[in-house]
Amino acid sequence: MITGTAITKTFRQRGGVLGHREVPALRGVDFAIERGGAVCFIGESGCGKTTLGRIIAGLETCDSGEIVIDGTPMSGLSPRRRRPYFRRVQMIHQDPYSALNPTRTIHQTLRAPLALRARQTGRPKPWIDARAEELLALVGIDPGYVLPRYPHQLSGGMRQRVVIARALTMDPEALVADEAVSMIDVSLRLGILALLRRLREQLGVGVLFITHDIATARYIGDESELYVLYRGQVVEHGPTETVINEPVHPYTQSLLSATPVLHGLERPGPDRIVPTEALDERHGDAGCLFARRCPLATERCERDRPVLGHDPAYPTTQRHACFHPRRRQVIPLAAGA
Amino acid sequence: MTVTALPGAAGRSRRATLRRNFWRGVWRVLRRKPSRMAGVAICALFAVMGVAGPLLYPAHLPRDDDALYAPPSLSHPFGTDFEGTDVLALVVTGSRYVLLTGLATAVITVALGTAVGLFAGFRRGWQDTLLMRLTDLNLAIPGLPLLLVLSTVWKFESPLEMGLVLGLLGWGGIARAVRSQTLSLRERGFIEAARGLGLPTTHIIGRELLPSMAPYIAMNMLIAVTGAVYAQVGLFFLGVLPFEANNWGVMLNLAVFSGGALTTPAALPYLLAPLLAILLLTLGIVLVVDAMDEIFNPRLREE
Amino acid sequence: MERHLTAPGVRIRGLTVVYNTPSGELPAVSGVDLTLAPGTITGVVGESGSGKSTLALSMLNAVQPPGRISAGSVEIDGLGDVVRLRGEELRRTRGRKVGYVFQAAQNSLNPLKTIGAQLLDLGRSHDVGDLRALVRDARELLGRMGMDGARVLDSRQHELSGGMRQRVGIMFALVLDARVVVLDEPTTALDMITQATILRIIREVHDERALTTLVITHDVGAVAEVADDLAVMYGGRVVEHGPVAEVLGAPEHPYTRGLIRAIPRLSGDLGLARALPGRPPTLGTLPAAGCVFRERCESSLDLCRTAEPVPAARAGRTVACHLPGPHAVPVKRKEYA
């Protein structure tokens, strides 16, 4: 089990004459993922979701806050002692084209981590090749076909499966899938999502799914939780189906409204929200972070920052950070209904 | 326990297959353009010349006092020198020193430059800063004047000594280039994935980074050979190095300064023969360099 | 500048584009007939390797070696057959008559020059007499797309976000007053909100400037939002072509059906959603005879192995399939007729 508490991260950008400009990427994010659970982080580019994923995978460190893996807080450990813990969290990169070394065959790519794993667990050498074939079969590709090949000989979908198989070599507890399907043909995305779902059920691997496409979050499986990130803050959090079907935060509603409508199959939801401006990090930090783009913002939103929680005046299943929560019908409806 | 032995054997044969496929790929790449085959042939010719050439001639080349500066003929295709020695024989016997120096220089520059560049680019931080200052220092050393000074105390009798000095002077450029390549490669997904998997640094540098840079390194190595040939031939030509044995630079020097090849046509073949050899060697290398990208990139190799 | 407000029609007939490979010349586009009605937006959808990008390049007669147009014609009103154009005449056509927004337009700007400088280069290379007017038009267009035109023209690529670069790409395609516009994957790598904005802009600019637009994408959702007509490509053939709502609402071709079922959606039954089986064909793996889709088809017939289906009119569209239609789902004309 992995939990994060009050994770913050600020990037310093070089900004001309006046020296550095600070860009907060994460402003106190809490999350928890159970064994075999699924957590989705949703937001547009620049919302901090990728940074969060990298921190969870141990590829970056946070400025403050705590990551706890299996009851062990990471902040007290030296980088060397942290490594075995973060090895239990494997990253699946967005781009299956750059995630595999073009000069190495799939066999070589899988063999290196498996050899390491064999040493760690005291397994004999023959286990390595057997395990490579087993893992490829698990992710749904023919080992005989794939093993001797180079990445350029495989399709995008196959490469992403190989990447997942490589992540599984370390017997991870959780996978961080950062936009894991966005560079794959739409026609094959559901296959990868179904695979992640199956890994949850079969192996009890937790999945942290990071995406800008909120629709894909539905396919990660039951009992998943959705966190909507906006400029480094969680603005809405709850069970995935609830957040998608009954969103209360205007930002969540904008994200959902932006999902294309398949005319002929669907018709647009009646309450679609279009955010007024593009995301600009230079927007001030006073008040609600979304206020500048929110069509519903009031004076209070410009002044105070709402915190994530339940609103006693407007009870919902999910937590949200909005002064004016209201359920809106923004997702497309079936065309006939 | 034949069962446990089998997969190991399978792994070995898999590696053997890979190696075989690699060399087949190399052959395919070379055959793609006739110019590449020509380049390989030229390089092979020089290699044979360097290894076996001196064995074809007696230790002391025969002189023919009746034919000083003889014009090209059937028995002397490039004429003779001031002592009546066959110029072609001089070119062939002189090639070993030149080629060995070139090779030694190339190996040292590439090994040092690649090691420094890889380490600096991969580690970053203070190691990077330190190594890059060292590189700057190396780049800032004026090579020729230093060699002039060195030659007053050192005779450079062995080509390896010469190669060592030239190599130690010349690794800076490659270190810089390899470092910048490493910096961009280390951001690639597969390097990050290797780190996330906890693979050892030696694996990441040796097995993941290095092969991606192989074409680059190989090209630099070949080009370093030509650079080293020019440098040492130049030094001998200028006459700043005392020469014990015969080599191309010495020939040029004697042709111009003793034979007056720039003014008298008689010594012209004596001047042109080593020049032609250098030109041919450079041409061969340039033609081979053209194939490097395709040889080390599996996609281009297979097509 | 006076604009004659009639959009040109485009008729592609028997277009075949072959690529020279080690195993001979292989067709990436084979015998495609496609008519773009004046003033419509046509979406071309297909997986990677379906030939859609090659088709788009043919509209400019810009197929690069080792590819070449081996047969067929692309007739554009007021311009004639683009395939026959050569040299200077062809160069002038590109940009002036046919605007093109390249795949990954985000990265196709010169990083060293300001947008304004690149605009002037474009103007000079097309012998635009009044460069001031050109800049004015560009500023107007950028303003129309919700940007500060003057600021953008003074910017370099790295100062603009992905969505802004895409809009700059659209500006370049339109500023010389091209009436036929081809957009290749205009929303790939953009997040949902930016994608929605770009799609809206494409639609609005299309209507205002009386264009005939072709949008190439692998994302059915993205074209469903903007297009009037939808052409589905597979293995270098157009397998179904008709009005968007009808093709999506009642797909006739099994490939179209599979493609639609594979879209991750916000509504609809999760259990019915499924990735397309198999993998997209490549030039080398296309079957030589019969229907190109038969190996991935759920209901292929014996006939499909031997005879290639000819595109034929049915149910208000063109379909290339041996299976008899119409299928179980009736066209819902209630709302979209």
Short mmCIF file of C-alpha atoms in Angstrom, two decimals, chain A:
data_model
loop_
_atom_site.label_atom_id
_atom_site.label_comp_id
_atom_site.label_asym_id
_atom_site.label_seq_id
_atom_site.Cartn_x
_atom_site.Cartn_y
_atom_site.Cartn_z
CA MET A 1 0.00 0.00 0.00
CA ILE A 2 1.24 3.45 -0.93
CA THR A 3 0.11 6.74 0.54
CA GLY A 4 1.14 10.30 -0.07
CA THR A 5 0.53 13.14 2.34
CA ALA A 6 0.72 16.84 1.57
CA ILE A 7 3.10 16.39 -1.35
CA THR A 8 4.46 19.69 -2.60
CA LYS A 9 6.91 20.48 -5.33
CA THR A 10 8.01 23.80 -6.75
CA PHE A 11 10.07 24.25 -9.88
CA ARG A 12 12.38 27.16 -10.27
CA GLN A 13 12.48 28.54 -13.75
CA ARG A 14 15.14 30.88 -14.96
CA GLY A 15 13.32 34.09 -15.65
CA GLY A 16 15.39 36.83 -17.27
CA VAL A 17 16.94 39.64 -15.31
CA LEU A 18 15.10 39.12 -12.07
CA GLY A 19 16.51 35.66 -11.53
CA HIS A 20 14.27 32.77 -10.71
CA ARG A 21 10.56 32.41 -11.03
CA GLU A 22 8.89 29.84 -8.85
CA VAL A 23 6.25 27.64 -10.40
CA PRO A 24 4.38 25.49 -7.91
CA ALA A 25 3.76 22.11 -9.53
CA LEU A 26 2.10 20.42 -6.57
CA ARG A 27 0.47 22.17 -3.64
CA GLY A 28 -0.17 19.62 -0.96
CA VAL A 29 -1.59 16.52 -2.64
CA ASP A 30 -2.87 13.57 -0.57
CA PHE A 31 -3.63 10.17 -2.02
CA ALA A 32 -3.70 6.51 -1.08
CA ILE A 33 -3.64 3.36 -3.17
CA GLU A 34 -4.48 -0.11 -1.90
CA ARG A 35 -3.05 -3.38 -3.09
CA GLY A 36 -4.72 -4.08 -6.42
CA GLY A 37 -6.46 -0.74 -6.30
CA ALA A 38 -6.58 1.95 -8.92
CA VAL A 39 -6.15 5.67 -8.65
CA CYS A 40 -6.55 8.05 -11.57
CA PHE A 41 -5.05 11.52 -11.71
CA ILE A 42 -6.75 13.70 -14.28
CA GLY A 43 -5.90 17.15 -15.49
CA GLU A 44 -4.67 19.12 -18.48
CA SER A 45 -1.01 19.55 -19.34
CA GLY A 46 0.79 21.55 -16.69
CA CYS A 47 -1.48 20.52 -13.83
CA GLY A 48 1.28 18.62 -12.07
CA LYS A 49 0.06 15.10 -12.73
CA THR A 50 3.24 13.92 -14.41
CA THR A 51 5.40 15.37 -11.63
CA LEU A 52 3.27 13.58 -9.09
CA GLY A 53 3.68 10.29 -10.95
CA ARG A 54 7.44 10.73 -11.10
CA ILE A 55 7.58 11.45 -7.39
CA ILE A 56 5.56 8.32 -6.63
CA ALA A 57 7.88 6.27 -8.86
CA GLY A 58 10.91 7.69 -7.09
CA LEU A 59 12.27 9.43 -10.19
CA GLU A 60 11.99 12.77 -8.48
CA THR A 61 11.78 13.93 -4.90
CA CYS A 62 9.16 16.17 -3.36
CA ASP A 63 9.95 19.41 -1.52
CA SER A 64 7.79 18.53 1.43
CA GLY A 65 5.23 15.90 2.33
CA GLU A 66 5.61 12.18 2.78
CA ILE A 67 5.40 9.11 0.62
CA VAL A 68 4.80 5.94 2.64
CA ILE A 69 5.41 2.59 0.94
CA ASP A 70 4.28 -0.45 2.91
CA GLY A 71 4.34 1.47 6.16
CA THR A 72 7.84 2.87 5.64
CA PRO A 73 8.11 6.64 5.27
CA MET A 74 10.51 7.56 2.49
CA SER A 75 11.60 10.93 3.80
CA GLY A 76 13.84 9.48 6.50
CA LEU A 77 15.75 7.15 4.16
CA SER A 78 18.90 7.82 2.20
CA PRO A 79 18.52 7.59 -1.59
CA ARG A 80 20.29 4.22 -1.51
CA ARG A 81 17.94 2.74 1.07
CA ARG A 82 14.93 4.19 -0.69
CA ARG A 83 15.73 2.37 -3.91
CA PRO A 84 14.37 -1.08 -2.99
CA TYR A 85 11.06 0.53 -2.00
CA PHE A 86 10.69 2.56 -5.15
CA ARG A 87 11.58 -0.51 -7.18
CA ARG A 88 8.15 -1.76 -6.10
CA VAL A 89 6.62 1.15 -8.00
CA GLN A 90 7.30 0.93 -11.71
CA MET A 91 6.69 3.63 -14.26
CA ILE A 92 5.06 3.04 -17.63
CA HIS A 93 6.03 5.88 -19.87
CA GLN A 94 3.79 7.70 -22.25
CA ASP A 95 5.87 7.09 -25.32
CA PRO A 96 6.43 3.42 -26.14
CA TYR A 97 8.68 4.54 -28.97
CA SER A 98 11.34 6.05 -26.73
CA ALA A 99 10.80 3.76 -23.75
CA LEU A 100 12.57 0.85 -25.44
CA ASN A 101 16.21 0.95 -26.44
CA PRO A 102 16.25 0.78 -30.25
CA THR A 103 19.61 -1.00 -30.31
CA ARG A 104 18.52 -3.89 -28.08
CA THR A 105 16.23 -6.80 -28.84
CA ILE A 106 13.22 -7.38 -26.62
CA HIS A 107 15.02 -10.39 -25.19
CA GLN A 108 17.98 -8.26 -24.16
CA THR A 109 15.65 -5.59 -22.80
CA LEU A 110 13.82 -8.05 -20.55
CA ARG A 111 16.85 -10.09 -19.64
CA ALA A 112 18.76 -7.32 -17.87
CA PRO A 113 16.17 -6.58 -15.15
CA LEU A 114 15.29 -10.26 -14.83
CA ALA A 115 18.94 -11.16 -14.24
CA LEU A 116 19.00 -8.56 -11.49
CA ARG A 117 15.79 -9.96 -10.07
CA ALA A 118 17.18 -13.50 -10.19
CA ARG A 119 20.21 -12.38 -8.19
CA GLN A 120 18.02 -10.62 -5.63
CA THR A 121 15.75 -13.59 -5.10
CA GLY A 122 18.36 -16.30 -5.49
CA ARG A 123 16.76 -17.91 -8.50
CA PRO A 124 18.74 -20.03 -10.96
CA LYS A 125 19.72 -18.64 -14.36
CA PRO A 126 17.26 -20.70 -16.42
CA TRP A 127 14.46 -18.94 -14.59
CA ILE A 128 15.32 -15.73 -16.41
CA ASP A 129 14.37 -16.82 -19.93
CA ALA A 130 11.37 -18.77 -18.68
CA ARG A 131 10.14 -15.73 -16.80
CA ALA A 132 10.61 -13.47 -19.83
CA GLU A 133 8.35 -15.73 -21.86
CA GLU A 134 5.85 -15.97 -19.03
CA LEU A 135 5.63 -12.19 -18.68
CA LEU A 136 5.17 -11.63 -22.41
CA ALA A 137 2.41 -14.21 -22.46
CA LEU A 138 0.86 -12.45 -19.48
CA VAL A 139 0.72 -9.12 -21.30
CA GLY A 140 -0.84 -10.86 -24.27
CA ILE A 141 1.90 -11.16 -26.89
CA ASP A 142 3.56 -14.16 -28.45
CA PRO A 143 7.02 -14.54 -26.85
CA GLY A 144 8.37 -16.51 -29.79
CA TYR A 145 7.56 -13.67 -32.14
CA VAL A 146 8.59 -10.77 -29.97
CA LEU A 147 11.73 -11.91 -28.12
CA PRO A 148 14.25 -11.87 -30.99
CA ARG A 149 12.89 -8.66 -32.45
CA TYR A 150 13.97 -5.04 -32.17
CA PRO A 151 11.48 -2.39 -31.02
CA HIS A 152 11.15 -0.87 -34.50
CA GLN A 153 9.73 -4.17 -35.73
CA LEU A 154 6.76 -3.96 -33.34
CA SER A 155 3.62 -1.87 -33.47
CA GLY A 156 2.93 0.83 -30.88
CA GLY A 157 0.48 -1.37 -28.99
CA MET A 158 2.94 -4.25 -28.82
CA ARG A 159 5.72 -1.99 -27.65
CA GLN A 160 3.56 -0.67 -24.84
CA ARG A 161 2.86 -4.26 -23.80
CA VAL A 162 6.57 -4.98 -23.78
CA VAL A 163 7.09 -1.89 -21.63
CA ILE A 164 4.48 -3.21 -19.20
CA ALA A 165 6.14 -6.63 -19.19
CA ARG A 166 9.46 -4.98 -18.40
CA ALA A 167 7.87 -3.11 -15.50
CA LEU A 168 6.52 -6.41 -14.20
CA THR A 169 10.00 -7.97 -14.07
CA MET A 170 10.46 -6.33 -10.68
CA ASP A 171 7.23 -7.86 -9.30
CA PRO A 172 5.98 -4.37 -8.52
CA GLU A 173 3.17 -3.53 -6.15
CA ALA A 174 2.06 -0.62 -8.23
CA LEU A 175 2.41 0.66 -11.76
CA VAL A 176 2.45 4.36 -12.52
CA ALA A 177 0.98 4.66 -16.01
CA ASP A 178 1.64 8.18 -17.25
CA GLU A 179 -0.54 8.80 -20.31
CA ALA A 180 0.14 5.16 -21.10
CA VAL A 181 -2.34 5.03 -23.96
CA SER A 182 -2.23 8.52 -25.43
CA MET A 183 0.37 7.68 -28.08
CA ILE A 184 -1.29 4.47 -29.12
CA ASP A 185 -3.89 4.19 -31.85
CA VAL A 186 -7.35 4.82 -30.43
CA SER A 187 -8.43 1.45 -31.78
CA LEU A 188 -5.94 -0.35 -29.52
CA ARG A 189 -6.23 1.74 -26.36
CA LEU A 190 -8.90 -0.38 -24.76
CA GLY A 191 -6.65 -3.41 -25.12
CA ILE A 192 -3.94 -1.78 -23.00
CA LEU A 193 -6.51 -0.55 -20.49
CA ALA A 194 -8.02 -4.02 -20.26
CA LEU A 195 -4.54 -5.40 -19.64
CA LEU A 196 -3.97 -3.01 -16.75
CA ARG A 197 -7.35 -4.01 -15.36
CA ARG A 198 -6.41 -7.68 -15.66
CA LEU A 199 -3.07 -7.11 -13.91
CA ARG A 200 -4.95 -5.57 -11.01
CA GLU A 201 -7.16 -8.61 -10.70
CA GLN A 202 -4.62 -11.34 -11.45
CA LEU A 203 -1.51 -10.02 -9.75
CA GLY A 204 -2.96 -7.57 -7.26
CA VAL A 205 -0.89 -4.78 -8.81
CA GLY A 206 -2.09 -1.30 -7.97
CA VAL A 207 -2.43 1.08 -10.91
CA LEU A 208 -1.84 4.82 -10.73
CA PHE A 209 -3.28 6.04 -13.97
CA ILE A 210 -2.36 9.50 -15.12
CA THR A 211 -4.21 10.98 -18.07
CA HIS A 212 -5.79 14.06 -19.59
CA ASP A 213 -8.50 11.95 -21.18
CA ILE A 214 -11.02 11.40 -18.46
CA ALA A 215 -12.93 8.83 -20.53
CA THR A 216 -10.06 6.35 -20.38
CA ALA A 217 -10.17 6.41 -16.57
CA ARG A 218 -13.44 4.52 -16.67
CA TYR A 219 -11.77 1.50 -18.19
CA ILE A 220 -9.18 0.93 -15.49
CA GLY A 221 -11.59 -1.23 -13.51
CA ASP A 222 -13.93 -1.25 -10.54
CA GLU A 223 -13.36 0.52 -7.27
CA SER A 224 -11.05 3.05 -8.79
CA GLU A 225 -10.71 6.53 -7.44
CA LEU A 226 -10.41 9.70 -9.41
CA TYR A 227 -8.40 12.76 -8.41
CA VAL A 228 -8.89 15.86 -10.50
CA LEU A 229 -5.78 18.01 -10.40
CA TYR A 230 -5.72 21.67 -11.26
CA ARG A 231 -2.50 23.65 -11.02
CA GLY A 232 -1.10 21.30 -8.42
CA GLN A 233 -4.18 21.09 -6.24
CA VAL A 234 -6.74 18.30 -6.03
CA VAL A 235 -10.05 20.00 -6.76
CA GLU A 236 -12.28 16.95 -6.76
CA HIS A 237 -11.84 13.42 -5.49
CA GLY A 238 -14.15 10.44 -5.32
CA PRO A 239 -15.09 7.12 -6.90
CA THR A 240 -14.41 7.34 -10.65
CA GLU A 241 -17.95 6.63 -11.79
CA THR A 242 -19.40 9.18 -9.34
CA VAL A 243 -17.01 11.94 -10.34
CA ILE A 244 -17.68 11.31 -14.03
CA ASN A 245 -21.45 11.02 -13.77
CA GLU A 246 -22.10 13.60 -11.08
CA PRO A 247 -19.20 16.06 -11.16
CA VAL A 248 -19.59 19.07 -8.88
CA HIS A 249 -16.46 21.11 -9.50
CA PRO A 250 -16.63 23.43 -12.53
CA TYR A 251 -13.14 22.36 -13.59
CA THR A 252 -14.09 18.69 -13.63
CA GLN A 253 -17.15 19.73 -15.56
CA SER A 254 -15.03 21.61 -18.09
CA LEU A 255 -12.80 18.58 -18.60
CA LEU A 256 -15.82 16.38 -19.15
CA SER A 257 -17.45 18.91 -21.44
CA ALA A 258 -14.32 18.98 -23.59
CA THR A 259 -14.57 15.28 -24.38
CA PRO A 260 -15.77 14.96 -27.97
CA VAL A 261 -19.34 13.94 -28.62
CA LEU A 262 -19.87 11.09 -31.06
CA HIS A 263 -22.73 12.59 -33.02
CA GLY A 264 -25.08 9.89 -34.09
CA LEU A 265 -24.34 7.83 -31.02
CA GLU A 266 -24.47 10.56 -28.44
CA ARG A 267 -25.74 14.05 -27.94
CA PRO A 268 -24.05 16.69 -25.79
CA GLY A 269 -24.98 16.97 -22.14
CA PRO A 270 -27.23 19.99 -21.48
CA ASP A 271 -24.98 21.79 -18.98
CA ARG A 272 -21.62 21.80 -20.81
CA ILE A 273 -19.10 24.26 -19.39
CA VAL A 274 -16.46 25.93 -21.50
CA PRO A 275 -13.57 27.46 -19.53
CA THR A 276 -13.00 31.05 -20.48
CA GLU A 277 -9.25 31.21 -20.91
CA ALA A 278 -6.35 28.90 -21.45
CA LEU A 279 -4.32 27.72 -18.49
CA ASP A 280 -1.69 30.32 -17.70
CA GLU A 281 0.77 29.74 -14.90
CA ARG A 282 1.17 33.46 -14.53
CA HIS A 283 -2.32 33.76 -13.14
CA GLY A 284 -2.15 35.00 -9.59
CA ASP A 285 -2.28 32.61 -6.69
CA ALA A 286 -4.84 34.48 -4.64
CA GLY A 287 -8.24 32.89 -4.11
CA CYS A 288 -9.47 29.84 -5.98
CA LEU A 289 -6.90 28.71 -8.52
CA PHE A 290 -9.58 28.13 -11.12
CA ALA A 291 -11.37 31.43 -10.55
CA ARG A 292 -9.84 33.21 -13.55
CA ARG A 293 -11.18 30.62 -15.98
CA CYS A 294 -14.37 29.72 -14.13
CA PRO A 295 -17.57 31.09 -15.66
CA LEU A 296 -19.21 30.84 -12.23
CA ALA A 297 -16.58 32.65 -10.18
CA THR A 298 -17.75 35.19 -7.64
CA GLU A 299 -15.96 37.76 -5.55
CA ARG A 300 -15.40 35.21 -2.83
CA CYS A 301 -13.62 32.90 -5.28
CA GLU A 302 -11.19 35.71 -6.14
CA ARG A 303 -10.44 36.21 -2.45
CA ASP A 304 -10.44 32.85 -0.64
CA ARG A 305 -9.01 29.48 -1.60
CA PRO A 306 -11.49 26.62 -1.14
CA VAL A 307 -10.05 23.47 0.45
CA LEU A 308 -10.77 19.90 -0.53
CA GLY A 309 -13.54 18.45 1.61
CA HIS A 310 -17.20 17.69 1.94
CA ASP A 311 -19.63 20.56 1.84
CA PRO A 312 -22.28 20.09 4.56
CA ALA A 313 -24.62 22.39 2.67
CA TYR A 314 -24.42 20.31 -0.50
CA PRO A 315 -23.77 16.68 0.42
CA THR A 316 -21.94 14.63 -2.20
CA THR A 317 -20.11 11.32 -2.24
CA GLN A 318 -16.96 12.97 -3.48
CA ARG A 319 -14.83 15.64 -1.89
CA HIS A 320 -14.34 18.88 -3.78
CA ALA A 321 -12.69 22.26 -3.46
CA CYS A 322 -15.34 24.70 -4.66
CA PHE A 323 -17.52 27.36 -3.06
CA HIS A 324 -20.30 26.76 -5.55
CA PRO A 325 -20.64 23.03 -5.98
CA ARG A 326 -23.46 21.90 -8.20
CA ARG A 327 -24.04 18.70 -10.08
CA ARG A 328 -24.28 19.30 -13.80
CA GLN A 329 -25.17 17.05 -16.63
CA VAL A 330 -22.12 17.55 -18.82
CA ILE A 331 -21.27 14.13 -20.21
CA PRO A 332 -22.84 13.06 -23.49
CA LEU A 333 -26.15 11.23 -23.41
CA ALA A 334 -27.10 8.31 -25.59
CA ALA A 335 -28.51 9.67 -28.84
CA GLY A 336 -31.82 7.88 -28.68
CA ALA A 337 -32.70 8.68 -25.08
#
